[in-house]
Coordinates of C-alpha atoms in Angstrom, one line a residue:
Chain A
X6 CA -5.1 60.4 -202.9
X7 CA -6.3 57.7 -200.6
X8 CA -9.4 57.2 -201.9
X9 CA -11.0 57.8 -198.5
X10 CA -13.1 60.5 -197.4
X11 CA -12.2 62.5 -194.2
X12 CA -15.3 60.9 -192.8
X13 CA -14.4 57.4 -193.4
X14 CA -10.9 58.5 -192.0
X15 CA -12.4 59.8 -188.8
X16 CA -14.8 56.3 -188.3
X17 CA -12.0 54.5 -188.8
X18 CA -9.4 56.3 -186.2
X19 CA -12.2 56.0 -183.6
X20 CA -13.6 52.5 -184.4
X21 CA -12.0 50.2 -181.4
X22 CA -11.2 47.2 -184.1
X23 CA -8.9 49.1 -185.7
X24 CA -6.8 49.7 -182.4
X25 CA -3.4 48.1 -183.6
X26 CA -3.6 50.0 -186.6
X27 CA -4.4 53.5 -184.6
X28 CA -1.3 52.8 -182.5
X29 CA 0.8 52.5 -185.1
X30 CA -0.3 55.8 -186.8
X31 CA 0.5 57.1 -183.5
X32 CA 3.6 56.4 -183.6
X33 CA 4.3 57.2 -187.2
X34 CA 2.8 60.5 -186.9
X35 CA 4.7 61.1 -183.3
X36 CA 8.1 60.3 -184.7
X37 CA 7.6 61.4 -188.2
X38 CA 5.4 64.6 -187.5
X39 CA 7.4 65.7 -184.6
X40 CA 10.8 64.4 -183.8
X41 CA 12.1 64.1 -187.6
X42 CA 11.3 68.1 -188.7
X43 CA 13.3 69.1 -185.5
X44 CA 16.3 67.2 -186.0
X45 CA 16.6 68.0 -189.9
X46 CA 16.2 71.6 -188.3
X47 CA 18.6 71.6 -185.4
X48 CA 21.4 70.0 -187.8
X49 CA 20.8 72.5 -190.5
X50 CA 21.2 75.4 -187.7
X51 CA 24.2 73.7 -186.2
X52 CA 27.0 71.7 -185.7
X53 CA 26.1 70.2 -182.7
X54 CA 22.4 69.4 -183.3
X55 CA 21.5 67.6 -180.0
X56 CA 23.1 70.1 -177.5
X57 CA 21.4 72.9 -179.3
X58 CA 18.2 71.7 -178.7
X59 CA 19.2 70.6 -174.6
X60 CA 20.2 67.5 -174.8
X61 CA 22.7 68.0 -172.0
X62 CA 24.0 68.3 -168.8
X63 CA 23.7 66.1 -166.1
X64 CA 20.2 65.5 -164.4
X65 CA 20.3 65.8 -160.1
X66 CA 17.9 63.5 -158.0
X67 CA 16.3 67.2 -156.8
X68 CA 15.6 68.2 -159.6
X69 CA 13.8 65.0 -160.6
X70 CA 11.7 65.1 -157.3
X71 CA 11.1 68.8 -157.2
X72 CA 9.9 68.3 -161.2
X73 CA 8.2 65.7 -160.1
X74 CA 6.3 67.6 -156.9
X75 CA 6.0 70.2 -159.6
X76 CA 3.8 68.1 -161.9
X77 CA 1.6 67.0 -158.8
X78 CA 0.6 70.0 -158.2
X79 CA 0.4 71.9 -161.9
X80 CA -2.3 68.7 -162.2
X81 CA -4.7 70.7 -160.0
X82 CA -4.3 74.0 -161.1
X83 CA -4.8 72.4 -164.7
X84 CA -8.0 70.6 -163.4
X85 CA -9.1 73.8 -162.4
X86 CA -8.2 75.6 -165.9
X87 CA -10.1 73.0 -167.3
X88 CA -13.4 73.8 -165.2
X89 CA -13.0 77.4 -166.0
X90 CA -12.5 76.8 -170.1
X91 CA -15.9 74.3 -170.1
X92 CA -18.3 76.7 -168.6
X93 CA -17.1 79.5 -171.6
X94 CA -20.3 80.8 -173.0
X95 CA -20.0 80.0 -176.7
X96 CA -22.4 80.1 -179.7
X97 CA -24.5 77.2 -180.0
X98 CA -23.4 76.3 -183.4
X99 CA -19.5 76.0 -182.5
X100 CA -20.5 74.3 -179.0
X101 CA -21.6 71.1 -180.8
X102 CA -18.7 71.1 -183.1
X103 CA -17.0 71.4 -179.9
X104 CA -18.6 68.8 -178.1
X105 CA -18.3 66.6 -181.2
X106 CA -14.4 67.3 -181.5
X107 CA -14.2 66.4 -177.6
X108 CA -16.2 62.8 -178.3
X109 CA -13.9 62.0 -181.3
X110 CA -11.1 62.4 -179.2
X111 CA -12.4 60.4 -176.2
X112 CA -13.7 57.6 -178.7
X113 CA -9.6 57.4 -180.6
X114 CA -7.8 57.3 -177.3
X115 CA -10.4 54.9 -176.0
X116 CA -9.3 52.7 -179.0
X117 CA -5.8 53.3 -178.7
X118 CA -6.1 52.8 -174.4
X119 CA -8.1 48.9 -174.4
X120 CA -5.6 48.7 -171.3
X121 CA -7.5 44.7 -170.9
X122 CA -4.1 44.0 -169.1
X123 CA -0.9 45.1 -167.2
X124 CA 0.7 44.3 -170.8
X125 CA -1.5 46.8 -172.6
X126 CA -1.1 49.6 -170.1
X127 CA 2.5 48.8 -170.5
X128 CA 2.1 49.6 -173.9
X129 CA 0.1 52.5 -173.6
X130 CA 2.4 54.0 -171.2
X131 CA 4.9 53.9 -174.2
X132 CA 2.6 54.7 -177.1
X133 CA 0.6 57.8 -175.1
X134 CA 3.2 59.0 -172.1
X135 CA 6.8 58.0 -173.6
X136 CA 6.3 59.0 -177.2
X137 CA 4.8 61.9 -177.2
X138 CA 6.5 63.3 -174.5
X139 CA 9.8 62.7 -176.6
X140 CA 8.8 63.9 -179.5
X141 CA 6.6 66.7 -178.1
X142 CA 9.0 68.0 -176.3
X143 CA 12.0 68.2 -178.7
X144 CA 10.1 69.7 -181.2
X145 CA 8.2 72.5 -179.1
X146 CA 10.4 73.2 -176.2
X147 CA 14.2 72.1 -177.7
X148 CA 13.0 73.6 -181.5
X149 CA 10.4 76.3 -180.9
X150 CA 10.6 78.0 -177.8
X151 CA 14.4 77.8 -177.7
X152 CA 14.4 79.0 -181.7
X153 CA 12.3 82.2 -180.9
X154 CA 13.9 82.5 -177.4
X155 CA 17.3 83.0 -179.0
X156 CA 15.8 84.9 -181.8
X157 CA 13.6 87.8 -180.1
X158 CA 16.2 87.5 -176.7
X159 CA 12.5 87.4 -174.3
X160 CA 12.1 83.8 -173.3
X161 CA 8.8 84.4 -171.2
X162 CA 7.7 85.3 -174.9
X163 CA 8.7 82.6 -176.9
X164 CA 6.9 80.5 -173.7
X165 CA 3.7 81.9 -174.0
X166 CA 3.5 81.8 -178.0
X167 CA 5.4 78.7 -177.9
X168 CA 2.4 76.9 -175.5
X169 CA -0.6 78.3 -177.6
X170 CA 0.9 76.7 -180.0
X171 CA 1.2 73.8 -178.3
X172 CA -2.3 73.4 -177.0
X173 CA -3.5 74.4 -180.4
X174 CA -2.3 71.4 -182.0
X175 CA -4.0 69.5 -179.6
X176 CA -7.5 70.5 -181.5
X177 CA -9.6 70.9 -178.2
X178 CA -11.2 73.8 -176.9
X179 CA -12.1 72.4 -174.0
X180 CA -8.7 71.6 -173.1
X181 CA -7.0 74.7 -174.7
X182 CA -6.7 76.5 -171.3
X183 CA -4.9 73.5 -169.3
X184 CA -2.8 72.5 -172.6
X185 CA -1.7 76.5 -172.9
X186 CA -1.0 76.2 -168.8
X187 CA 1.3 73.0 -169.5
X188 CA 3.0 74.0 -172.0
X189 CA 3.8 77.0 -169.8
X190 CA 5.0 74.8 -166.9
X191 CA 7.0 72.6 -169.2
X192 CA 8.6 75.8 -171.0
X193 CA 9.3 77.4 -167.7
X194 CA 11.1 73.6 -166.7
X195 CA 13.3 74.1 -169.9
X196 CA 14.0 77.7 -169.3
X197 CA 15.1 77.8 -166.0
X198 CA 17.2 74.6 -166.3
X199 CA 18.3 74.5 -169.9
X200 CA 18.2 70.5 -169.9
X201 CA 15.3 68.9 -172.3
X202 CA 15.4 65.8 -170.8
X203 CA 13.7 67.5 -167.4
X204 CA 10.6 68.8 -169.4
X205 CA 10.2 65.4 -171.2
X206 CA 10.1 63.6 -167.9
X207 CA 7.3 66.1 -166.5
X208 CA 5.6 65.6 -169.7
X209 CA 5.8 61.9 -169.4
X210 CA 4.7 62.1 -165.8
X211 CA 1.5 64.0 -166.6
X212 CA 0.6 61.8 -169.2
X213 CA 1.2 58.8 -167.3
X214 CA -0.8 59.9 -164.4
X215 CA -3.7 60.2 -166.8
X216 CA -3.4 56.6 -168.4
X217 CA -2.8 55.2 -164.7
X218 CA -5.8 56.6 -163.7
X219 CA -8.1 55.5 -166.6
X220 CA -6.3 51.7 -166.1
X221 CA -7.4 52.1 -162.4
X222 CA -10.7 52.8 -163.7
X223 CA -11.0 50.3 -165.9
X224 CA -10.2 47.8 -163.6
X225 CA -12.7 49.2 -161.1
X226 CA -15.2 48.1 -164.2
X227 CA -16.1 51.5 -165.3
X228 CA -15.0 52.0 -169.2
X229 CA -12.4 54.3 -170.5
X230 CA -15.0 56.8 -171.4
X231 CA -16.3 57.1 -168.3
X232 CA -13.4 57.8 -166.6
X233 CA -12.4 60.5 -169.3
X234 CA -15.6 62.2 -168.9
X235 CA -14.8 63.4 -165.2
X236 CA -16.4 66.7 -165.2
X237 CA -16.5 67.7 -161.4
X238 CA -16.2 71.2 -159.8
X239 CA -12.1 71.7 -159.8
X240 CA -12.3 75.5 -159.5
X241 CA -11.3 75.6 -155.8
X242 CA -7.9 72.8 -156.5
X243 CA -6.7 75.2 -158.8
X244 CA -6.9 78.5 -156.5
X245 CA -5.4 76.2 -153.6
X246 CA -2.4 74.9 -155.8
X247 CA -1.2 77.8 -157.7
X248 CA 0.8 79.3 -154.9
X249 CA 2.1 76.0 -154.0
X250 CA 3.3 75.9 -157.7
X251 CA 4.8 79.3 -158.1
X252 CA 7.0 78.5 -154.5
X253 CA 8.1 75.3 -156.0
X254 CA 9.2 76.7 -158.9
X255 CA 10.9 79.7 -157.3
X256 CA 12.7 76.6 -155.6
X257 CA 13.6 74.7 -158.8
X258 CA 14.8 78.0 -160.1
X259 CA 17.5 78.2 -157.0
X260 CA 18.5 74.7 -156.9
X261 CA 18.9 73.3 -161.2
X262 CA 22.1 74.4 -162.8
X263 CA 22.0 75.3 -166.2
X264 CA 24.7 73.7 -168.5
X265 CA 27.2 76.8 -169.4
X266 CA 26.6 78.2 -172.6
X267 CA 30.7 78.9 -174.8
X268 CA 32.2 82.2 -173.8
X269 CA 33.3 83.7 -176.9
X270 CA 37.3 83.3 -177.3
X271 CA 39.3 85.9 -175.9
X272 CA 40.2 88.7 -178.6
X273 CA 37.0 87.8 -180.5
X274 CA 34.5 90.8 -181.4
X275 CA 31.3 89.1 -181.7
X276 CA 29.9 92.3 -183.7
X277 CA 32.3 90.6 -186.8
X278 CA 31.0 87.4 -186.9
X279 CA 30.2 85.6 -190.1
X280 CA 32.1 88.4 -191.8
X281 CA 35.8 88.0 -193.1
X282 CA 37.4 90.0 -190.4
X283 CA 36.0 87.5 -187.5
Chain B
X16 CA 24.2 84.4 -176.8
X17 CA 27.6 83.5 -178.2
X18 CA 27.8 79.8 -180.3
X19 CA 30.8 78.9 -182.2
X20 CA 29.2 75.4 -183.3
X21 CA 26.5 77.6 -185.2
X22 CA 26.4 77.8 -188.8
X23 CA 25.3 81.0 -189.3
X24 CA 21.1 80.7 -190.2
X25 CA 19.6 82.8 -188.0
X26 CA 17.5 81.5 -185.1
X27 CA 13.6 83.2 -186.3
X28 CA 14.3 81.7 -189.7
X29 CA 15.3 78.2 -188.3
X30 CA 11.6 79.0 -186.4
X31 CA 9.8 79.5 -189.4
X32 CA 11.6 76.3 -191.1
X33 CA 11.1 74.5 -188.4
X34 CA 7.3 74.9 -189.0
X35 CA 7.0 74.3 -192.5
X36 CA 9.2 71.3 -192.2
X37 CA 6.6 70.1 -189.1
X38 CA 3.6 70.7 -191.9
X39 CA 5.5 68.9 -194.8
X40 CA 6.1 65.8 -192.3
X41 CA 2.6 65.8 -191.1
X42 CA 1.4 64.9 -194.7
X43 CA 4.5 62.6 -194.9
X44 CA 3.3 60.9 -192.0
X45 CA -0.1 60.5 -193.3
X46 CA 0.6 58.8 -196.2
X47 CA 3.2 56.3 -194.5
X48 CA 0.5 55.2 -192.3
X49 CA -1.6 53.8 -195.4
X50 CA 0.1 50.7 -195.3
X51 CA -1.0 50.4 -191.6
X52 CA -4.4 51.5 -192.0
X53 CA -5.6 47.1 -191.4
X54 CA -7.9 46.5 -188.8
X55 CA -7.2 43.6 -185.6
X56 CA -9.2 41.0 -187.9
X57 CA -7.2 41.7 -191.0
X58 CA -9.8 44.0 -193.1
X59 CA -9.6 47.8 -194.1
X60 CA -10.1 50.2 -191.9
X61 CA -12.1 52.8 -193.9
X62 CA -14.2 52.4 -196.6
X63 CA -13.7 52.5 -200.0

């Protein structure tokens, strides 16, 4: 339809002269792709659209630090996920359709990251760890996981499926194990506390660690690349941090409160519902 | 898990919809990004 071949397509989204344009596909796709579908979704479902999917309740200043301590520490055991899911035997064949997949995506966010100046980092911060975290979120934790939560009544379920998803539609095998782990972490944030707006600023905090620390590198004179292509033995972080992890959220779990769901109006048998006699 | 603001659509079908409807605005949100698809000096991007 567009007169381009996927090939052409893929040049283009990598080649750094077209970085404007790649940001603003980002952001098409992010709020178009993502946030849009869920919304239509939620307000087709029911009558009060946002709430449904979490936007509620009021957000405590321990919450946001334990989230935030939470994050810190899911960054190692993610590291060390990572190490794990590179040294996977595979076939030779799929490795270099692998390894090929991984360059692509180094190559696009190195044209969407120039990050020459505080400006541009600015603006990456909002095009790669605002946006996505946003839009990400809503649609897989707020649509998704609370969809099939409600629906199969086993939210550690609806978690796991939920965040294969998740890191699935990331295309990158390489990084299928940390995504999967995230989306865990993230879902688990949701769960427990029931407020969306606490998984999107986890989200936002992981992905702003990582554009910090490329635009630390950068300015150190290395190039994007480089600092993307950190491929050091993270096994033993991981080991380390995952206790650390499961206390803190054993300690989120105690301290978030999760915004009341209705009770059902007294006299009300919930068994008639939708029928005539309700 | 009791919601009188519901409008009755059951939650695994609002799942499956919600995926489909995440497809359909994935092509949507390719072909609104034609228009953008200029590079920093003013050319095409891709090829024709």
């Amino acid at each position: 339809m567009t007169g381009e071949s996927a090939l052409n397509i893929e040049e283009g989204m990598t080649n750094p002269a077209n970085s404007n344009a790649v940001k603003v596909i980002q952001i098409i796709t992010a709020v178009v792709g993502f946030l849009l579908p869920v919304l239509l979704t939620a307000q087709i479902l029911n009558r009060r659209p946002m709430k449904l999917l979490g936007f509620k309740g009021t957000i405590k200043w321990r919450e946001i630090s334990v989230v935030f301590a939470i994050v810190i520490t899911a960054l190692f055991v993610s590291a060390g996920l990572a190490y794990f899911n590179q040294h996977i035997p595979v076939d030779a064949s799929w490795k270099v359709r692998f390894d090929k997949m991984e360059a692509d995506y180094i190559k696009q966010a190195s044209a969407i990251l120039s990050l020459n100046n505080f400006g541009e980092y600015l603006l990456a911060i909002f095009i790669m760890a605002f946006l996505p975290a946003l839009c990400e979120e809503a649609l897989f934790r707020g649509g998704l996981q609370n969809f099939l939560s409600r629906a199969t009544k086993n939210p550690w379920l609806a978690i796991i499926i939920v965040s294969i998803l998740f890191s699935a539609a990331h295309f990158s095998f390489y990084g299928f194990l940390s995504r999967v782990f995230l989306g865990m972490m993230l879902g688990a944030i949701y769960h427990y506390s029931g407020k969306l707006w606490l998984s999107i600023l986890a989200h936002f905090i992981n992905n702003a660690i990582a554009i910090s620390a490329v635009y630390a590198t950068k300015m150190n004179g290395k190039s994007v690349a480089d600092a993307m292509n950190d491929s050091g033995d993270a096994s033993w972080y991981g080991i380390f941090a995952l206790p650390i992890l499961i206390a803190l959220f054993y300690f989120f779990k105690k301290i978030t409160v999760k915004p009341a769901e209705e009770t059902p109006p007294a006299g009300k048998d919930e068994s008639l519902r939708n029928t005539p006699f309700y | 898990m009791y919601d009188s603001n519901s409008k009755g659509i059951s939650y695994l079908a609002g799942f499956f919809m919600l995926i489909a409807f995440v497809v359909a605005s994935t092509i949507l949100a390719g072909l609104l990004s034609i228009p953008n698809m200029d590079s920093d000096d003013g050319r095409k991007c891709f090829k024709y």
